[in-house]
Structure formats: C-alpha cells, structure tokens
Amino acid sequence: MVAAALAFLVLAAAPPVPHSPVSTGPAERGLATWMPGEVRCDGGAAVGKPIRRPLGTIGWRGSNSRQSVTLRFDIDGSGRPISITREDLRYVPNDDIAPSLAASRFPAKARSACSVTYTAQIEPFAAAPVADLVSYSVTPLSGRLPQQGWDRIQEAGNCGQAPRPQPLMRAYPDFDKLPATPGVRDWSMIAYDTDASGKPLNVRVQTGTGNKALDQASVKAVQESRFTGGARTGCSYPYWRAPEVMAAPPMPDKNAFKSGETCSTGREWTTAPVLRFPAAYNRRRIEGWAVVRYDVAPWGAVGNASVLAAEPSDDFGRQAVQMIQSAKAAASQEGSNGCVDRVRFVIKPDVAGADTDNAQPIVTGD
C-alpha cells in the first residue's frame, strides 16, 4: 500500500494586516459566491440544515457569469455526504465546491442518488455582504482582495488614513485551546478604536462565523494589543482558527480488491510515486482514501490506471491515479497486470511548525 500523510500547523498562522494597499483591478470584477440549490435524494428533497457554502472567489461580471456545477452523492447513516462526484469535469474557477459538500452534514439517515446544483452569483465589491468579503480575505482563492472590497469592510473612521497605525504589540488567542469546527475555518473580524496612547477602545465583533469562543478570545487579544498612530476610529483585524480534522470514511478491507497474480507484494519503485494531498481538502482538513488498479510494463512504466473506489469524493481517486502514474517500477521480464494499491490521505495535526502548503507527505508501508 502507498499511504500519504500531510503534516501541517495546528495553530492558525498570524493573519496579515487587512488594510494593506492592493491593486484595485478592473471594474468588471466582483465577488463570486457559489450558492447551493435544493438537495434532492431518491427523487425527493433532503430535509436538514443548510449545507456549507463553498468559499468565495473573484469573478468577472457579465452575461456569462452565472456558471453552475452539479454534484451527485450519497449520504451515509451518520448524515455524512459520501461518494461525491461531479456531473461533468469542465473547468470551474473554484476548487472548494466538492470539499464544502464533504464538510456538510445531513440528518442521520442513509440516502442515495442525491444531487445539488451550485450557481455562481457575482456582485460588485461595493455591494457584496461584508461577511462574504471578510471570508474571502481570510482564504483568498483568487488572489488578494481588491481595495474596493477593503473599503466595503472598513467601518467609518480614520484608521485607514496615512500614516496607518502599526502594531507595537500584537496579541493572539491561544488557538489550540479554542474549539474548532470540522471542515470549516472559523474566523472573527474584530473592530476597535484607539486612544491617543494607542490603546484599543470599544473593541467589538464586527462579523464572524459564529464561533463564540473565538470571538471572545479575539476581543481579548485586541484589547491586549498596542498600536502607534494616536487616537483612531474604525480599525479592524481578523483572527481565525484552523478546522478540526475530518477523518476519512471507513476504507474497504484489503480482500475487497485483490491484485492480479502477476503482481508482487512489496513492489520496488525506481521512481517513487509523487505524493500530493489534494490541496482543496487539506484546506478544510478533510482526509480521504482511494483504491487504484494499474498495469506495469516490463520496462517499468505504469499504465491503464483506474479508480476502483474513493471516498469521500472522486477527487481523491483522481489524485491517487496521478500519483501512481508518476511512478516507475523496476524492470521485469513480463511486467504485471491488475495491480491494486490502497492510498490513504491522512492529515497529521500533531506535527507542529509545518507549513500548510509546503509540508511534505510521509510514506509508510501497509
């Protein structure tokens, strides 16, 4: 078996100062929110809490801006979406649609033949909901938020005027002690004023995801911070908490998928598989697995790779196929047919100090 584990930082990284000047960009751009429609299973509507919305992106406003994506899936007995697939694989400028569904929950009842369609709605930055703009700034999938977005976020006041206040001492919550939400990065945008000495006043939650513990800890952190610039009004700063890891659904027993008779155990790779965790699922800390079948030519090339099973979405299957196809086996007299490997994508939250985007996978044997 080939197993891939991605190690990354448990604590949230220090947020960037939200009022840094950025390019305004073309006026036709806006904030794209991908809104899920009705969820239907077995021909009827699925009743339950609203499913997670995908993260926002920056899009172009115009006659062709209302793109849509349909996902098909099942729901297991715990209410978790599984076997998520896209109806088609055309390019969509948002890689968080399937992961957001994987992070959702339905009532604890098994359902099958479910589907939901997401439609993009693009609004001018000056009119977009403040919470959606802050959410984008915390996870900027399409690059930095343009200045029009920051102008919309910022409350009335003089905090954005030059020279802008700089932190003399920036306090942070103890993120590791705060509750996390599975598959969701919680955030809290804190608004505040400062007195002539740079001490924060009137500290309050401007908007957030509703994590009360994070809200309280973030308010306390701003109250303990100190700034330059004298008396100011309308300042703001975001804090966020990394998602709680979502373990993969149960993996089938090894005997469920057996390799062909010509495939040897403990294969020798002259070029090892390039192990990569699907970035969109790592962002939400969602684990997964895949079972793949492939052939090996006598000269060691891997071919005819296919997915036998993958959960919670077929994205893990596609990633596993890419990994196997990147490898090369030792040359043999006859090659091998119908080889089966099990690939686990496991996030290791106990490894401190690792960068989320750059941490290397760890390879272990089965």
XYZ file of C-alpha atoms in Angstrom:
366
model
C 0.000 0.000 0.000
C 1.047 3.550 -0.595
C -0.029 5.924 2.175
C 0.194 9.694 2.019
C 0.048 11.843 5.141
C 0.225 15.610 5.042
C 1.607 17.342 8.120
C 0.688 20.904 8.876
C 0.453 23.561 11.557
C -2.202 23.124 14.235
C -2.318 26.760 15.284
C -3.688 29.400 12.967
C -0.995 31.464 11.287
C -0.593 35.121 12.137
C -3.155 36.987 9.985
C -1.993 39.714 7.603
C -2.892 43.323 8.362
C -6.181 43.663 6.474
C -5.763 47.249 5.297
C -2.605 46.862 3.216
C -2.922 48.726 -0.081
C -3.587 46.486 -3.072
C -4.361 46.947 -6.723
C -7.973 47.859 -7.417
C -8.098 45.878 -10.672
C -10.688 46.099 -13.435
C -14.119 47.476 -12.504
C -15.858 44.429 -14.037
C -14.599 42.116 -11.341
C -16.709 41.189 -8.331
C -17.066 38.677 -5.529
C -18.413 35.324 -6.731
C -20.459 33.381 -4.195
C -21.451 29.836 -5.128
C -24.949 29.240 -3.812
C -26.232 25.662 -3.363
C -29.729 24.903 -4.562
C -32.152 22.298 -3.267
C -30.701 18.945 -2.266
C -32.676 16.026 -3.670
C -32.294 12.323 -2.855
C -34.214 9.421 -4.357
C -36.441 11.903 -6.171
C -37.385 13.929 -3.072
C -35.969 16.884 -1.171
C -33.476 16.188 1.616
C -34.531 17.937 4.808
C -31.896 19.301 7.158
C -29.636 22.218 7.971
C -28.376 24.337 5.063
C -25.259 22.753 3.584
C -21.894 24.502 3.723
C -21.389 27.199 1.129
C -18.210 26.979 -0.927
C -15.574 29.616 -0.317
C -15.905 32.722 -2.474
C -13.794 33.603 -5.485
C -13.200 36.708 -7.575
C -15.040 36.569 -10.891
C -15.952 38.644 -13.892
C -19.395 40.181 -14.064
C -21.255 39.794 -17.348
C -23.748 37.797 -19.339
C -21.821 34.514 -18.897
C -21.048 34.907 -15.197
C -23.759 32.579 -13.807
C -21.871 29.318 -14.011
C -23.318 26.224 -12.361
C -21.952 22.904 -11.110
C -23.945 19.799 -10.193
C -22.643 17.252 -7.695
C -24.025 13.751 -7.166
C -23.524 11.851 -3.916
C -24.942 9.525 -1.288
C -25.492 10.122 2.432
C -24.337 7.538 4.971
C -26.148 6.565 8.163
C -24.446 9.342 10.150
C -25.620 12.024 7.715
C -22.235 12.431 6.023
C -22.066 13.022 2.253
C -20.017 10.276 0.552
C -19.219 9.113 -2.981
C -19.228 12.727 -4.194
C -18.801 13.115 -7.953
C -19.150 15.953 -10.428
C -21.674 15.625 -13.211
C -19.022 16.830 -15.662
C -15.369 17.808 -15.388
C -15.351 21.085 -17.280
C -13.217 23.827 -15.750
C -14.782 25.686 -12.843
C -12.862 28.574 -11.192
C -13.474 27.280 -7.672
C -11.918 24.113 -6.216
C -13.914 24.290 -2.963
C -17.320 23.167 -4.238
C -16.969 19.419 -3.606
C -14.934 19.938 -0.380
C -17.650 22.227 1.004
C -20.230 19.492 0.422
C -17.909 16.956 2.068
C -17.803 19.244 5.135
C -21.625 19.398 5.356
C -23.919 17.242 7.445
C -27.463 15.965 6.967
C -29.854 14.232 9.389
C -28.567 10.810 10.437
C -30.321 8.756 7.807
C -28.822 6.897 4.848
C -29.919 8.319 1.492
C -28.868 7.555 -2.086
C -28.968 9.136 -5.548
C -28.618 12.671 -4.130
C -27.756 15.775 -6.137
C -27.284 19.502 -5.637
C -26.504 22.299 -8.100
C -24.337 25.289 -7.176
C -24.730 28.554 -9.108
C -22.263 31.451 -9.077
C -23.591 34.900 -8.209
C -21.160 37.760 -8.819
C -21.724 41.039 -7.004
C -19.710 44.286 -7.139
C -17.282 44.558 -4.250
C -19.013 47.763 -3.139
C -22.321 45.875 -2.696
C -21.176 42.416 -1.559
C -22.044 41.333 2.009
C -19.298 42.317 4.427
C -19.155 38.814 5.916
C -18.538 37.307 2.464
C -15.754 39.811 1.791
C -14.053 39.085 5.121
C -14.395 35.346 4.500
C -12.677 35.799 1.148
C -9.863 37.875 2.702
C -9.190 35.062 5.198
C -8.995 32.448 2.415
C -8.236 34.340 -0.830
C -8.634 31.656 -3.503
C -8.251 34.101 -6.420
C -5.566 36.411 -5.089
C -5.737 39.363 -2.726
C -8.999 41.172 -2.160
C -9.069 44.400 -4.206
C -9.188 47.728 -2.395
C -12.901 48.163 -3.184
C -13.530 45.124 -1.005
C -11.491 46.513 1.894
C -13.306 49.850 1.567
C -16.582 47.959 1.974
C -15.310 46.049 5.031
C -13.851 49.014 6.866
C -16.184 50.802 9.249
C -16.457 54.593 9.149
C -13.469 56.262 10.769
C -9.928 57.471 10.204
C -7.999 54.251 10.846
C -7.248 53.796 7.139
C -5.754 57.267 6.708
C -1.988 57.689 6.418
C 0.073 57.177 8.387
C -1.744 53.973 9.256
C -1.389 52.644 12.801
C 1.239 49.941 13.251
C 1.207 47.301 15.994
C 3.682 47.881 18.797
C 2.497 44.637 20.365
C 0.060 42.264 18.643
C -1.610 39.759 20.969
C -3.102 36.473 19.743
C -5.554 33.981 21.220
C -4.290 30.572 22.285
C -5.815 28.960 19.198
C -5.007 25.418 20.253
C -7.307 25.761 23.272
C -10.261 27.013 21.233
C -12.912 24.664 19.826
C -12.691 24.064 16.081
C -15.372 23.208 13.545
C -14.845 20.077 11.401
C -14.012 21.066 7.843
C -14.517 24.807 8.436
C -12.037 27.590 9.126
C -13.756 29.779 11.729
C -12.879 33.463 11.783
C -13.728 36.603 13.718
C -13.302 40.168 12.422
C -12.717 42.480 15.381
C -13.445 46.202 15.103
C -11.938 48.724 17.506
C -10.845 52.318 18.084
C -7.648 53.527 19.793
C -6.942 56.347 22.216
C -4.044 58.798 21.992
C -1.661 56.290 23.564
C -2.550 53.526 21.065
C -4.671 51.503 23.495
C -7.695 49.824 21.872
C -11.146 51.054 22.908
C -14.680 49.979 22.077
C -13.459 46.548 20.976
C -16.280 44.523 19.405
C -17.008 41.700 16.978
C -17.771 43.219 13.586
C -18.717 39.900 11.966
C -17.655 36.261 12.072
C -18.578 32.621 11.589
C -20.272 32.323 14.968
C -17.557 30.582 16.981
C -18.288 32.276 20.322
C -15.085 31.105 21.988
C -13.017 32.508 19.114
C -14.981 35.774 19.227
C -14.297 36.221 22.944
C -10.621 35.289 22.670
C -10.167 37.617 19.688
C -11.744 40.572 21.510
C -9.417 39.913 24.462
C -6.386 39.711 22.144
C -7.151 43.096 20.568
C -7.716 44.639 23.996
C -4.218 43.479 24.990
C -2.575 44.814 21.810
C -0.980 48.261 21.452
C -0.555 50.494 18.387
C 1.102 53.618 17.050
C -0.751 56.481 15.448
C -2.647 58.110 18.309
C -6.433 58.322 18.544
C -8.136 56.403 15.714
C -11.598 55.095 14.893
C -12.897 52.342 12.616
C -9.952 49.912 12.858
C -10.349 46.171 12.312
C -8.338 42.952 12.425
C -9.198 39.267 11.733
C -8.316 36.140 13.672
C -9.046 32.612 12.517
C -8.998 29.045 13.809
C -7.942 26.097 11.652
C -10.647 23.475 11.016
C -10.938 20.316 13.051
C -9.691 17.310 11.091
C -12.418 15.235 9.439
C -11.371 11.590 9.315
C -11.993 9.664 6.109
C -14.955 7.295 5.848
C -14.092 3.647 6.577
C -11.831 2.021 3.998
C -12.759 -1.370 2.494
C -10.980 -4.477 3.697
C -7.877 -5.416 1.734
C -9.593 -8.518 0.440
C -12.311 -6.442 -1.238
C -9.935 -5.583 -4.095
C -7.210 -8.104 -4.915
C -4.230 -7.667 -7.219
C -3.628 -9.857 -10.261
C -1.494 -12.979 -9.896
C 1.455 -11.376 -11.704
C 1.665 -8.504 -9.182
C 4.226 -8.981 -6.443
C 3.887 -7.614 -2.925
C 6.384 -5.014 -1.779
C 6.925 -3.546 -5.251
C 10.317 -1.965 -5.917
C 9.961 1.553 -7.339
C 12.922 3.028 -9.199
C 10.964 6.291 -9.304
C 8.697 6.574 -6.265
C 5.162 7.946 -6.615
C 4.947 11.725 -6.175
C 2.730 12.006 -3.110
C 0.457 15.050 -3.006
C -2.545 15.720 -0.808
C -5.473 17.345 -2.674
C -4.978 20.990 -1.716
C -8.666 21.915 -1.518
C -9.320 19.133 1.011
C -6.194 19.922 3.002
C -7.513 23.476 3.306
C -10.594 22.089 5.061
C -8.633 19.310 6.835
C -10.662 16.557 5.185
C -8.990 13.158 4.929
C -9.730 10.563 2.265
C -8.627 7.367 0.564
C -8.594 5.649 -2.812
C -8.089 2.173 -4.232
C -6.485 2.115 -7.685
C -5.696 -0.605 -10.216
C -2.894 -0.385 -12.796
C -0.550 -2.368 -15.010
C 3.234 -2.250 -15.125
C 5.107 -2.745 -18.413
C 8.262 -4.935 -18.491
C 10.371 -1.784 -18.686
C 8.675 -0.378 -15.539
C 6.206 2.161 -16.933
C 2.797 2.388 -15.199
C -0.314 2.359 -17.391
C -4.051 1.616 -17.520
C -4.525 3.197 -14.095
C -8.122 3.404 -12.888
C -10.031 4.099 -9.682
C -11.797 1.158 -8.044
C -13.146 3.151 -5.093
C -12.572 6.518 -3.420
C -14.080 8.446 -0.504
C -15.407 10.927 0.406
C -15.125 12.140 -3.197
C -13.691 11.047 -6.519
C -11.115 13.859 -6.242
C -9.079 11.521 -4.027
C -9.267 8.854 -6.732
C -8.000 11.212 -9.410
C -5.178 12.328 -7.121
C -4.202 8.708 -6.421
C -4.128 7.878 -10.152
C -1.851 10.856 -10.790
C 0.441 9.682 -8.019
C 0.676 6.121 -9.363
C 1.230 7.328 -12.924
C 4.150 9.469 -11.749
C 5.999 6.336 -10.592
C 8.223 3.834 -12.387
C 8.828 0.261 -11.255
C 11.954 -1.826 -11.608
C 12.204 -3.605 -14.959
C 10.986 -7.188 -15.065
C 10.774 -9.960 -17.643
C 6.985 -9.958 -18.056
C 5.602 -6.900 -16.243
C 2.417 -7.030 -14.164
C -1.316 -6.716 -14.795
C -4.164 -5.723 -12.499
C -2.063 -4.453 -9.613
C -4.022 -2.838 -6.778
C -2.783 -0.209 -4.318
C -4.591 1.440 -1.435
C -3.785 5.134 -0.921
C -4.599 6.924 2.305
C -4.574 10.723 2.547
C -4.045 11.465 6.231
C -3.575 14.863 7.874
C -1.292 14.829 10.914
C -2.329 17.726 13.168
C 0.171 16.734 15.875
C 3.179 17.844 13.810
C 3.794 21.424 14.908
C 5.680 24.005 12.875
C 4.852 22.560 9.441
C 3.619 24.925 6.749
C 0.158 24.005 5.429
C 1.042 24.431 1.765
C 4.615 23.176 1.742
C 4.679 20.234 4.166
C 5.878 17.019 2.539
C 3.872 13.770 2.647
C 5.116 10.889 4.768
C 5.288 7.464 3.104
C 4.643 4.334 5.154
C 4.097 0.668 4.338
C 0.854 -1.247 4.740
